[in-house]
Structure formats: C-alpha cells, structure tokens
Short mmCIF file of C-alpha atoms in Angstrom, two decimals:
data_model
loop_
_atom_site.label_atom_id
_atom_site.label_comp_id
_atom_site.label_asym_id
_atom_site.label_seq_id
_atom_site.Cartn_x
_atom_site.Cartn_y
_atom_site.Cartn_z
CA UNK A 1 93.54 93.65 127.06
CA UNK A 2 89.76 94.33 126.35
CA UNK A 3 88.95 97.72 125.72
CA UNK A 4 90.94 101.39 125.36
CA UNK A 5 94.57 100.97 125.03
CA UNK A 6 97.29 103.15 126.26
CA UNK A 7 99.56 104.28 123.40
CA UNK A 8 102.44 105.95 123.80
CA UNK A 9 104.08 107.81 121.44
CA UNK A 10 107.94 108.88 121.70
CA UNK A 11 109.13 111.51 119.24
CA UNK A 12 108.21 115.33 118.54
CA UNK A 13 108.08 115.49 114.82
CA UNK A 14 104.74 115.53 112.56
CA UNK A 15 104.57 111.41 112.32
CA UNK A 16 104.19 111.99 116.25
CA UNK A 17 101.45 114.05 116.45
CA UNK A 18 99.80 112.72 113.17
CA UNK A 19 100.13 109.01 114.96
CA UNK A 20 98.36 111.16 117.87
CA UNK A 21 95.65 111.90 115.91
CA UNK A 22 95.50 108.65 113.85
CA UNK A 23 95.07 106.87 116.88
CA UNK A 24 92.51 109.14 118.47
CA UNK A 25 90.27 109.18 115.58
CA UNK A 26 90.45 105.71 113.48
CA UNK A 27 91.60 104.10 116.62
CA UNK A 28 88.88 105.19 118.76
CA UNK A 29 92.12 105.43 121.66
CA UNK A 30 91.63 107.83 124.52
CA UNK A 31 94.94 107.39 126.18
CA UNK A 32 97.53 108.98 124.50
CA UNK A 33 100.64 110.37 125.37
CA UNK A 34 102.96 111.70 123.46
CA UNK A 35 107.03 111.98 124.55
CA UNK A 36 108.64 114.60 123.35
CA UNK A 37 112.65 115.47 123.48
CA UNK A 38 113.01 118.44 126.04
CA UNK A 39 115.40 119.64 122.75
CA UNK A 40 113.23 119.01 119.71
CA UNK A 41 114.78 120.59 116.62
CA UNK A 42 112.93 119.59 113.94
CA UNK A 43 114.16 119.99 110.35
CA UNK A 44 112.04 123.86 109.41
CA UNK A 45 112.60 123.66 106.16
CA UNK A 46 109.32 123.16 104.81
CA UNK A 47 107.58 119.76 103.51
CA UNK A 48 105.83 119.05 100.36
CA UNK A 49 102.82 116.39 100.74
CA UNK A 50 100.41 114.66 98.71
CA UNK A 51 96.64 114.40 98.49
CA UNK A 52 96.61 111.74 101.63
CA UNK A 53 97.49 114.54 103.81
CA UNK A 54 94.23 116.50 102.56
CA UNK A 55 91.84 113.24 103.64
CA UNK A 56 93.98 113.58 106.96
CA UNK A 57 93.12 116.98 107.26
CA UNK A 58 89.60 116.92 105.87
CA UNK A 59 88.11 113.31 106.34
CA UNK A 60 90.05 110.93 108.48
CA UNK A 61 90.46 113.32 111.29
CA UNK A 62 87.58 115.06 112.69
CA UNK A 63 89.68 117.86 114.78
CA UNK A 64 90.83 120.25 111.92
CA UNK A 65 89.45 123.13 109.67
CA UNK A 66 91.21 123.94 106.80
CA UNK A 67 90.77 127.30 106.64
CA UNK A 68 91.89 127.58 110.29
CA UNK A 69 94.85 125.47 109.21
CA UNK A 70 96.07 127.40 106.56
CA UNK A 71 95.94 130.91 107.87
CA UNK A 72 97.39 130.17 111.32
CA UNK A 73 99.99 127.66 110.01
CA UNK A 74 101.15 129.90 106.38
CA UNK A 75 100.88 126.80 104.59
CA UNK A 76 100.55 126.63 101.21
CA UNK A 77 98.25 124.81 98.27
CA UNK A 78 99.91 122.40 96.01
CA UNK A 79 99.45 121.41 92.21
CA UNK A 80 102.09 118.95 91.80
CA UNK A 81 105.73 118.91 90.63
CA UNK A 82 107.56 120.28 88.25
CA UNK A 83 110.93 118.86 87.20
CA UNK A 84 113.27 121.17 85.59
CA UNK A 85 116.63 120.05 83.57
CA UNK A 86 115.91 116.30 84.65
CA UNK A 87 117.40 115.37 80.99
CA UNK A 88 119.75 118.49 81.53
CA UNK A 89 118.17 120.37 78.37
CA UNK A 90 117.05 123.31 80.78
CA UNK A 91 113.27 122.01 79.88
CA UNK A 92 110.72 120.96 82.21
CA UNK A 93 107.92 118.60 82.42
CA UNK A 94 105.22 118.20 85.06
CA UNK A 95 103.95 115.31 87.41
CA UNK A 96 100.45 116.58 88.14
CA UNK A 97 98.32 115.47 90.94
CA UNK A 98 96.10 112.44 89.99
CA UNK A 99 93.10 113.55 87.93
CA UNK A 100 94.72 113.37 84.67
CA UNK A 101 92.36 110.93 82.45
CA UNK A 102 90.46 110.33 85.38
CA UNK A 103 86.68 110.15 83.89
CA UNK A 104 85.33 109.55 87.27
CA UNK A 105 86.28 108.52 90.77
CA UNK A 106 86.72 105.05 90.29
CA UNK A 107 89.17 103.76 87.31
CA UNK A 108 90.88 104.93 84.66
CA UNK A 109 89.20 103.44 81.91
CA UNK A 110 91.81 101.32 79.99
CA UNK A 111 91.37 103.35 76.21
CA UNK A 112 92.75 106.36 77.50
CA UNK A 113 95.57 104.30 76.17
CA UNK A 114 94.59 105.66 72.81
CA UNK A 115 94.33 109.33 74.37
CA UNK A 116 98.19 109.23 75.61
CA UNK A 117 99.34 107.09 72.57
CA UNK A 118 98.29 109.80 70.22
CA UNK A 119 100.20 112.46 72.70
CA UNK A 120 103.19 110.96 72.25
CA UNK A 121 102.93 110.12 68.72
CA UNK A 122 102.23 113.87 67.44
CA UNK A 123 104.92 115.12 69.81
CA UNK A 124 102.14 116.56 72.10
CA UNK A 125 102.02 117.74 75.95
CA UNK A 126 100.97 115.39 78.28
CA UNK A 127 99.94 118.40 80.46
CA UNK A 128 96.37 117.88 80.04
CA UNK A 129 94.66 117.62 83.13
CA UNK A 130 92.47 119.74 85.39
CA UNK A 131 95.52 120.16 87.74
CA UNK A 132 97.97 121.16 84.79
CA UNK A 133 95.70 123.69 83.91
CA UNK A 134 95.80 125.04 87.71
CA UNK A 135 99.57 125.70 87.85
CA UNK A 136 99.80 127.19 84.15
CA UNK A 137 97.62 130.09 85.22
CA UNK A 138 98.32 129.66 89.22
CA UNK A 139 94.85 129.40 90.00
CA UNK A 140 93.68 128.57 93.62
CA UNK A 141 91.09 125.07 93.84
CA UNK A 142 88.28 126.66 94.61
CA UNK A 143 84.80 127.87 93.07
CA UNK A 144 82.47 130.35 94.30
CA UNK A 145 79.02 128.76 95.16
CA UNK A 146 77.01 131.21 97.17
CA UNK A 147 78.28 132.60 100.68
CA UNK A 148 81.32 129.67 100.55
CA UNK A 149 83.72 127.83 98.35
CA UNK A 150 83.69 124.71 96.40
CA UNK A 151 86.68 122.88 96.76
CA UNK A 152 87.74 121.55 92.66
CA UNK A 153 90.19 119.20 91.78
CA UNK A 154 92.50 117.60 93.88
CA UNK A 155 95.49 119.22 95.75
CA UNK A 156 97.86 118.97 98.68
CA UNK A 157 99.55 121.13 100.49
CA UNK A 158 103.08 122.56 101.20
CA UNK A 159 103.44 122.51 105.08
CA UNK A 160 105.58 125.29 107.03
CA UNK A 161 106.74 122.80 109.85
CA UNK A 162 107.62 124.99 112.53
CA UNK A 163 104.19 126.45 112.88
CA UNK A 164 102.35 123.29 111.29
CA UNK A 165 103.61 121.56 114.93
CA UNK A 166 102.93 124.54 117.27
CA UNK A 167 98.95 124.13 115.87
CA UNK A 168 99.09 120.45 116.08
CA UNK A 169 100.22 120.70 119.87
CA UNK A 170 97.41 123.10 120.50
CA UNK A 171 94.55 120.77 119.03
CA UNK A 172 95.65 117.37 120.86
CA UNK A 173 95.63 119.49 124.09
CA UNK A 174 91.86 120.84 122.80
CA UNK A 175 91.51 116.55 122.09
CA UNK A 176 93.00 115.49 125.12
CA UNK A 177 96.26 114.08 124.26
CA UNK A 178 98.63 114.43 126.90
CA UNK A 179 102.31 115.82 126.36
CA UNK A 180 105.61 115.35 128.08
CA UNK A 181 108.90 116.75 127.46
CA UNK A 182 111.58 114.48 128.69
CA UNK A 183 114.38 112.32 127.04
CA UNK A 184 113.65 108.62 127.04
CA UNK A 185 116.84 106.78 129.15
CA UNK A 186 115.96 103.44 129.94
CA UNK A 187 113.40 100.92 128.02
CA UNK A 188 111.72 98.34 130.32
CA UNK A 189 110.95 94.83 128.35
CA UNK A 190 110.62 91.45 128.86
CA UNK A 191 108.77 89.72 125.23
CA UNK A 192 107.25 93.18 124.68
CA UNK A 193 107.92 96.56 126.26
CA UNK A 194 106.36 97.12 129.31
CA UNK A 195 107.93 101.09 130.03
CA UNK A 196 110.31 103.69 129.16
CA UNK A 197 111.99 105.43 132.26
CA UNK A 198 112.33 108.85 131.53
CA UNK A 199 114.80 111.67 132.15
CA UNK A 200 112.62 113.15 134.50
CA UNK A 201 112.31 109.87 136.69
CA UNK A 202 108.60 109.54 135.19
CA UNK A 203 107.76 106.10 134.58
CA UNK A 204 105.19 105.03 131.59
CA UNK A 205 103.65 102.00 130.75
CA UNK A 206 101.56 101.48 127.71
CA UNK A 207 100.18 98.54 125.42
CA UNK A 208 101.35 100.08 122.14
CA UNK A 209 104.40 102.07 121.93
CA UNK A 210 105.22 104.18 118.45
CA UNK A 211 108.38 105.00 117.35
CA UNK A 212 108.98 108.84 115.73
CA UNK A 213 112.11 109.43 116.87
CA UNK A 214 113.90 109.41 113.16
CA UNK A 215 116.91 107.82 112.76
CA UNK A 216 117.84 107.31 116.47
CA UNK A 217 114.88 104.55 116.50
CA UNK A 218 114.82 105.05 119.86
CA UNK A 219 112.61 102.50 120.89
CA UNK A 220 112.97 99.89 117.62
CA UNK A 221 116.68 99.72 118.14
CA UNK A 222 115.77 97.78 121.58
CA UNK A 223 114.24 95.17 119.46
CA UNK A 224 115.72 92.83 117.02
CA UNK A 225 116.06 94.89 113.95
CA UNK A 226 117.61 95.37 110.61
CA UNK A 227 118.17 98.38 108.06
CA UNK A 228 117.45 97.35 104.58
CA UNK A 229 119.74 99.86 102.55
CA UNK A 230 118.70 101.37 98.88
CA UNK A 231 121.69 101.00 97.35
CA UNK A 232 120.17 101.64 93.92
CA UNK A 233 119.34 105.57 95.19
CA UNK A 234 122.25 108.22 94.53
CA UNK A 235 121.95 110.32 97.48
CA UNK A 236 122.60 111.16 101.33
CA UNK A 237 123.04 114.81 101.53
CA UNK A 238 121.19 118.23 101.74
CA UNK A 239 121.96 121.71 102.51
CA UNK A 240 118.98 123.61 102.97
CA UNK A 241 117.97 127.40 103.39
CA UNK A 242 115.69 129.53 102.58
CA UNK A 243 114.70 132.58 99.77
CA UNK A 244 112.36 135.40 99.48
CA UNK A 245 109.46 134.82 97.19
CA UNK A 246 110.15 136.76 93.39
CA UNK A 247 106.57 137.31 92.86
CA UNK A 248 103.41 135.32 93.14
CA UNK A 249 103.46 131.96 95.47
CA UNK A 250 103.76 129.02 93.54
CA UNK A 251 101.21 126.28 93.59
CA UNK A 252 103.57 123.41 92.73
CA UNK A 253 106.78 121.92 94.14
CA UNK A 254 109.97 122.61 92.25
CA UNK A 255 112.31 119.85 91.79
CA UNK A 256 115.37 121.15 89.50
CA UNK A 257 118.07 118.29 88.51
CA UNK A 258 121.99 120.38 89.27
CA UNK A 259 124.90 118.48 87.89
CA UNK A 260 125.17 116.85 91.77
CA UNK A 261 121.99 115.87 92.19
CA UNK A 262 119.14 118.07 92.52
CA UNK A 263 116.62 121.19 94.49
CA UNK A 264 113.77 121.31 95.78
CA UNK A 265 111.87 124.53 96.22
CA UNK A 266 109.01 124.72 98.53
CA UNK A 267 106.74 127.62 99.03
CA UNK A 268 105.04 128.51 101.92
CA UNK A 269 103.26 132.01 102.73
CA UNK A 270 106.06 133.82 104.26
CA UNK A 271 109.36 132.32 102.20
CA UNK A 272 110.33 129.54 99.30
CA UNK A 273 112.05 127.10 101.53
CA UNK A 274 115.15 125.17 99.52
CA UNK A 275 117.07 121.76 99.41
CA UNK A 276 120.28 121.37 97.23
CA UNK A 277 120.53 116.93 97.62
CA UNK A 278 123.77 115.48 96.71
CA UNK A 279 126.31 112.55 97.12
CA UNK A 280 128.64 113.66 99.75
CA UNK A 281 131.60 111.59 98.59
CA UNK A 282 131.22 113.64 94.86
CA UNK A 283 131.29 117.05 96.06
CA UNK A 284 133.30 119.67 98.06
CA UNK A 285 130.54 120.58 100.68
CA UNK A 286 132.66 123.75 102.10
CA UNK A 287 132.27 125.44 98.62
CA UNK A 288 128.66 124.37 98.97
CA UNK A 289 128.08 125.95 101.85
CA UNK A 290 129.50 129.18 101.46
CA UNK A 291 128.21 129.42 97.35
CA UNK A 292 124.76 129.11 99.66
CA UNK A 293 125.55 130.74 102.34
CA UNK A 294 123.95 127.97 104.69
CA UNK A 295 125.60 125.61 107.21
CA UNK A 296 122.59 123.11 107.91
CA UNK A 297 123.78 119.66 105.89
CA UNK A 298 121.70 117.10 106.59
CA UNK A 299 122.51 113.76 106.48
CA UNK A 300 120.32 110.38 105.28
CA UNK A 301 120.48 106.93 104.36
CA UNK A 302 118.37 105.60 101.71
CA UNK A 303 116.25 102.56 102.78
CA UNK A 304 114.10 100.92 105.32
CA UNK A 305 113.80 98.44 108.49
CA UNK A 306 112.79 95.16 108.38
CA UNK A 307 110.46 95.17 111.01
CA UNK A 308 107.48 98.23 110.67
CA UNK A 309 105.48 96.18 113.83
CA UNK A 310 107.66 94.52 116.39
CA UNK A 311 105.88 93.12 118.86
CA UNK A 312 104.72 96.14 120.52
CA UNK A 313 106.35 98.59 119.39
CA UNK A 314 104.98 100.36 116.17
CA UNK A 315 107.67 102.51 113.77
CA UNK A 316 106.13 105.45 111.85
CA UNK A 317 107.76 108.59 110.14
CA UNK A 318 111.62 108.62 109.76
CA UNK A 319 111.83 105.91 111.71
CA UNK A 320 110.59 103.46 109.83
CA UNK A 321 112.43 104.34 106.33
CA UNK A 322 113.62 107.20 104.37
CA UNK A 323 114.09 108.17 100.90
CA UNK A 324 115.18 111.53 99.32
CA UNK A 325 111.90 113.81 99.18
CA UNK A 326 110.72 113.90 95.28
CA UNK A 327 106.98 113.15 94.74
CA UNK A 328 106.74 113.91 98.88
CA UNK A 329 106.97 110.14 99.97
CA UNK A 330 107.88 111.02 103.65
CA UNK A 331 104.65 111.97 104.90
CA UNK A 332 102.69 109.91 102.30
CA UNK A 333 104.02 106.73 103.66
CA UNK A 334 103.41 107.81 107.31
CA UNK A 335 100.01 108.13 106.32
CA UNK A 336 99.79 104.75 104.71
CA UNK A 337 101.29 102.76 107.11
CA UNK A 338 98.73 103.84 109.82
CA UNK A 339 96.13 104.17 107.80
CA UNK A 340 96.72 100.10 106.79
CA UNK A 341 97.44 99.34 110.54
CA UNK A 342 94.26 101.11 112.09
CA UNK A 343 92.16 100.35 109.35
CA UNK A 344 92.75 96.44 108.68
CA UNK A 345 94.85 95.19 112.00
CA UNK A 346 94.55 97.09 114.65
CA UNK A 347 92.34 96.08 117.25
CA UNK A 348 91.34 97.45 120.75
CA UNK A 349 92.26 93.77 122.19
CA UNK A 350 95.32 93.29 120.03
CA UNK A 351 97.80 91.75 122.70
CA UNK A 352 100.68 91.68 120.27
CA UNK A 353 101.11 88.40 120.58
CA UNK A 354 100.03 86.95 117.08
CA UNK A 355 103.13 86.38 115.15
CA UNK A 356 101.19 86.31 111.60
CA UNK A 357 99.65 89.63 112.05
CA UNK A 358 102.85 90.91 112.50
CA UNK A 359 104.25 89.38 109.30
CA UNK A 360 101.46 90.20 107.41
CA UNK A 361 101.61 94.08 108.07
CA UNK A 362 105.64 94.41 107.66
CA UNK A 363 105.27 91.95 104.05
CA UNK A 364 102.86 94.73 103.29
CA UNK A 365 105.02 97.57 104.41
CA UNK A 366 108.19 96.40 102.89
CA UNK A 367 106.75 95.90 99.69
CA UNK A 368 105.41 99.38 99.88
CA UNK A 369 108.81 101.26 100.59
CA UNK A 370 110.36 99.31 98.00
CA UNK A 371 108.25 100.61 95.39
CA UNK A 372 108.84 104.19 96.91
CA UNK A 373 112.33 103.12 96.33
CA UNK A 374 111.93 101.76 92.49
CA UNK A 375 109.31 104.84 91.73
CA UNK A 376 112.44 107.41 92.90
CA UNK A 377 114.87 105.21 90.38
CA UNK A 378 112.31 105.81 87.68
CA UNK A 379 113.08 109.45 87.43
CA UNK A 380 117.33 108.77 86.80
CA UNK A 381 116.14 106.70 84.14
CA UNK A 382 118.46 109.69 81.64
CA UNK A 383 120.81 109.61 79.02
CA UNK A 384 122.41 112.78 80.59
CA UNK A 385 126.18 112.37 81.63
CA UNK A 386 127.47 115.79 81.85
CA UNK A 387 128.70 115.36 85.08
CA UNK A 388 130.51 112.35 87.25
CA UNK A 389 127.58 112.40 89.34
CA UNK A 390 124.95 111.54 86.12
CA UNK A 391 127.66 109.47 84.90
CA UNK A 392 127.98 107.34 88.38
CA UNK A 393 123.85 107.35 88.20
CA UNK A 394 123.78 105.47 85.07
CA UNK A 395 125.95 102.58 86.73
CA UNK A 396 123.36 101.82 89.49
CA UNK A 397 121.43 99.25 90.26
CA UNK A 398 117.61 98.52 89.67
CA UNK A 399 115.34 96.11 91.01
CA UNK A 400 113.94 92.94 89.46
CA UNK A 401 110.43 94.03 90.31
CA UNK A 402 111.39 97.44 88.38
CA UNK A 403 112.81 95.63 85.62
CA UNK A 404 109.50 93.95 84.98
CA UNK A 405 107.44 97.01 84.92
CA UNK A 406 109.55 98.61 82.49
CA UNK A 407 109.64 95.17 80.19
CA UNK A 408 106.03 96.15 80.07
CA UNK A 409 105.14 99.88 79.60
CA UNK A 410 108.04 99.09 76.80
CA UNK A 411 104.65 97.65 74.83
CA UNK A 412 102.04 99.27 75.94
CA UNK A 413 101.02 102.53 78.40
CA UNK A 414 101.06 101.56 82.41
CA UNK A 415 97.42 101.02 83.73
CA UNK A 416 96.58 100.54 87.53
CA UNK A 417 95.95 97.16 86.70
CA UNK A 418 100.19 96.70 86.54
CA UNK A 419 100.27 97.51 90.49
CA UNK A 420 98.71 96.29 93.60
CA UNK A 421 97.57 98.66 97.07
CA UNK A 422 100.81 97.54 98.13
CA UNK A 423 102.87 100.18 96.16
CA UNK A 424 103.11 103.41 95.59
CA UNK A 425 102.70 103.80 91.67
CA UNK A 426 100.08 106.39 90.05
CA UNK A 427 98.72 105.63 86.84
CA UNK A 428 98.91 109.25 85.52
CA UNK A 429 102.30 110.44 87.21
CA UNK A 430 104.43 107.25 85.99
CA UNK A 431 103.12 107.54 82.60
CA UNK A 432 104.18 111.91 83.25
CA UNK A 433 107.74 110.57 84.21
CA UNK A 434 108.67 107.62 81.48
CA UNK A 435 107.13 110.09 78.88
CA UNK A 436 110.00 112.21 79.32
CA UNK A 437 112.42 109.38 79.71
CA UNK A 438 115.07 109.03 76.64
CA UNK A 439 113.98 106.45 74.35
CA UNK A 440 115.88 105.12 71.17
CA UNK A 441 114.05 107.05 68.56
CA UNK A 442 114.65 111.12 68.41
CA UNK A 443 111.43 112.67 68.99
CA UNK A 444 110.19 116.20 69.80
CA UNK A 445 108.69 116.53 72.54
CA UNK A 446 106.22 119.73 73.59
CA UNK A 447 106.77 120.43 77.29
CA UNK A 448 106.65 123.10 79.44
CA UNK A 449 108.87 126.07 79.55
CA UNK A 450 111.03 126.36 82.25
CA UNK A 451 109.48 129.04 83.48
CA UNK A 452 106.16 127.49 84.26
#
C-alpha cells in the first residue's frame, strides 16, 4: 500500500495511546483507531519513568505542554532512585539520572575513570552529580530566566495513571484519533490480519495492527508465538496501595529491599503510591494483605516474546515483555521499541511482507529486553542472606552475556564503549549499582543516609 496506513490499535493502557501518538507524529499516520475494552481497569497505582518519556512529552510529540500536563494530570518530577537496605545494612545509595560525569552532551570522556577510581579508593560518595545534588536538597529543575523557566538537568517524571489516561484521551480526540470501546471477539487472518470483529458487531480492517492488551496478547496470541521466560529474576508478585504524603513530595523513586523482595514508593501530587514485590511461593500473602490492609495482588511473569513484529501485527507495552519495575523499564522499553520501529523500519508502503525486516527488528528487540533482564540481576548481585528469599536469590542464574560484563568492570570502570544501542545499560547508573555491590575486600563506603 502506497501512502497513509490504517493502524489499529487494541488495548486501553498508556502503550495504547502513546503508540497513538507515536504513530501520529513520527509516523506521519492519520488513521488511527484505537480499541479499547468497554471494562478497562488499568493498574492506578502510579508509574515511575525515565528521561525518554520527557523527549515524548517535549520533543517527539508535538501535541503536549508540560505545564498543562503536570497540573491537570498531578504528576510528579523525578530525580532518580534511591535504594534503601539493598545490602540489608538499613543504608542507601542512589542511581541518579544520567548526567553524572557527563562533560557535555555527547560522551563520557573515558578518564573520568580516574574521577570514580579515586571515589572508591578514599571511601567517597559517588553522589556527585547535578541530579544528586537535586534530591539532597529536593530542589525542582528549573531556573528563573526572565518572565519563564529554564528547564536544568535532566529528569523524568512520576505519572498518576488514572488521570495521565483521561488527558491522553482528550488530546488524540483534539488530534483526531478515533476511539472505540468494545471487546475484540473474533480475529480475521489469512498470512496477515485482515480484521478484528468486535463485540459490538463493528468490523475493522487495518494494515498495521498493535498489540497493548498486556498479558492477554490479544491479537499476538493469534500468531505463532513464544514466551521467553527470565528465569534468572526472583519475582511475580505485588500488593499495592497507597499512603498519605509525611511532608514534602519527593523528587525520586523509592525502591526499599524487605526480607521478600522489595517496595517501591511513588509520589504523585495527591498521594505516595506503593508496591510490596515478592515470590508468591515464599510468602503467606493473607498476612500480607491484611499487615497492608490491601487486597489488589498482582500477578507477572518475568520475560519476553519471541516475536516483537509478526507479520502485521506490532506488540508494544505489557504485551510484548515484562519485568519487575526498578529503574522504570516498562515504559522505557515501550518507548524504545517504537521509537526503533518508526524511526529506522517503518515505512508508509511497508506491506509486511519482508521476512528480514522482521528479523532484524525482533534480533534488536530481544537483545534489548534481555539486557533489561541482566541490568535487573545486577542489583541482587548481595552478600545478604538474612532471609530464605536472599538466600534462594543467591542460587539463581545469570546470563553469559552478564557474565562477560562483570569479567570486565572486575578490571577496570564500565564505559559506554562496553554496550551497544541495543541494550539498556547507562554508563553512570551501572557504575552507581556495582559500586555498592559486595566485593572481597572490607571497605567503607560513604553513602547516603536513609533518610535522603
């Protein structure tokens, strides 16, 4: 087909409408429909993201203001993440976002070597970037420079969901992108998929067809498809609520290590959304629930499919892989894997047909979600074994790729030149997390109190 295509997009989460707007913008597409569940209950329990979903917000995406955004939405600014009791000495230590050693824009020039080598030598804090500095003294990004604001360092934000897909929904109708509410019930293929028939007898055809519908994979499951598990990840379990602020909002995620696993804190305007993650088969979820008072578990599997582009049908969000939520990969890897397709394979006369594209872009995606899935390992790299559950972590598996990379930074510190596009690794935050990593030698180590 020469020209516009029609994509349709099944699923009502934010990979659906941020697919919408992908598709709209990078894609130049004018025809797009999003299907949404007539019961859509997403999970409201807040989402941390990273700086990709500012250049979605700000750059990629010419519908938003941020201003706008943040006041109507009471979503939050975000630092980084601090890790409390990881090595279950009640201390914490801090994975800023990635400016630290950053001279300009471009590289990290490879003697800042010498810079970290003399941190960890003299026992010092590796908290010594711009956005370090910013969640010490909970300072806001921004600089006075006349009648506006200057926007310094980077950040990201912390996302109320609820109200982050209510604005969404009002902007694609502003845009143009059409929205039904209906249950999908029959999928129409012959090589490629041709329709969906849905619940309310509404028939629609479409060229490109995305899958957001999470775990269900709606539309992937009608293809041939396999789920890659991450055996080498601990967990498949969350019970999540929420908590009144104590005093000022935070300007970092909170990611505390409990003898089952660990909790995340988010903070948005109006509340400090919470996750307690665990191993179902290595705890008694009743007493969970009522020491929390909550009843909403919910349930994951660590991994990813084997097929991100199949044929014609395009998986994005949940649907396409899932690990548990430190360092905010969800969203982060929604972002990447359209940003790769739009930007370097999609075309407005793609027909779907070209078997090598296809391989290319899912060798490229897999390789991607299994760094998210060795970068998550990194951080149960412990000698704590208070509990069975740290006990059981030290038994698990890691990767051959993973292996390598920590044969190397066992010689010298990791640079960008150690990793490709394809993965996920930061320069500054891996060199944040394996600093506080037990190593054979007893050193003191200066880090941030757990108060921070």
């Amino acid at each position: 087909m020469i020209g516009n295509q029609k994509i349709v997009i099944v699923g009502g989460g934010t990979a659906a409408w941020i697919s919408a707007f992908m598709f709209k913008s990078l894609g130049g597409c004018s025809d797009i429909t999003v299907i949404e569940p007539e019961v859509n209950n997403p999970i409201g329990v807040g989402e941390s993201t990273t700086p990709h979903f500012w250049f979605f917000l700000n750059g990629w995406c010419p519908f938003f203001n941020e201003k706008d955004f943040l006041k109507k939405t009471g979503s939050t600014i975000k630092y980084g993440v601090v890790h409390e009791n990881w090595l279950g000495d009640n201390q914490s230590f801090l994975n800023p976002i990635d400016s630290l050693g950053r001279i300009n824009k471009e590289s990290f020039p490879l003697d800042f070597d010498y810079v970290r080598s003399y941190c960890v030598s003299k026992g010092m804090t590796t908290d010594i970037g711009y956005e370090s500095l910013m969640i010490k003294n909970n300072l806001v990004p921004f600089e006075k420079a006349g009648e506006s604001y200057k926007q310094k360092g980077n950040y990201a934000y912390h996302l109320n969901i609820n109200n982050t897909l209510a604005y969404f929904k009002v902007v694609a109708e502003r845009e143009g992108i059409k929205l039904i509410r209906a249950s999908v019930n029959e999928v129409k293929r012959s090589e490629k998929i041709e329709s969906i028939k849905l619940s309310n007898d509404e028939e629609i055809f479409g060229d490109l067809f995305i899958d957001c519908t999470g775990q269900k994979r709606i539309l992937s499951s009608w293809c041939d498809q396999k789920f890659v598990e991450y055996n080498e990840l601990p967990l498949n379990s969350a019970i999540t609520y929420s908590k009144e602020h104590e005093d000022q909002i935070r300007n970092y995620t909170l990611a505390k290590a409990t003898g089952d696993g660990w909790q995340w804190e988010i903070p948005v305007k109006d509340k400090i959304n919470v996750g307690y993650i665990y191993n179902s088969s290595l705890v008694d979820e009743t007493r969970l629930m009522e020491r929390f008072g909550s009843s909403e578990i919910i349930r994951f599997q660590s991994g990813r499919i084997s097929k991100f582009l199949n044929r014609n049908v395009l998986s994005v969000g949940l649907s396409s892989g899932f690990v548990e939520p430190l360092e905010a990969t969800s969203l982060h890897a929604t972002l990447i894997q359209l940003n790769v397709f739009l930007s370097e394979y999609f075309r407005p006369d793609l027909d779907y047909t070209n078997k090598v594209i296809e391989e290319r872009y899912n060798k490229r995606m897999c390789k991607y979600w299994d760094s998210i899935r060795d970068w998550i390992r990194m951080h149960y790299f412990t000698t704590r074994k208070d509990t069975k559950f740290w006990q059981e972590v030290q038994m698990l598996d890691i990767s051959a790729d993973l292996e390598e990379k920590m044969e190397i930074f066992k010689t010298r510190m990791p640079r960008e030149s150690d990793i490709s596009s394809e993965e996920i690794y930061q320069n500054s935050l891996t060199f944040c997390l394996l600093y506080t990593s037990p190593s054979p030698r007893d050193r003191q180590k200066s880090r941030m109190p757990s108060s921070a």
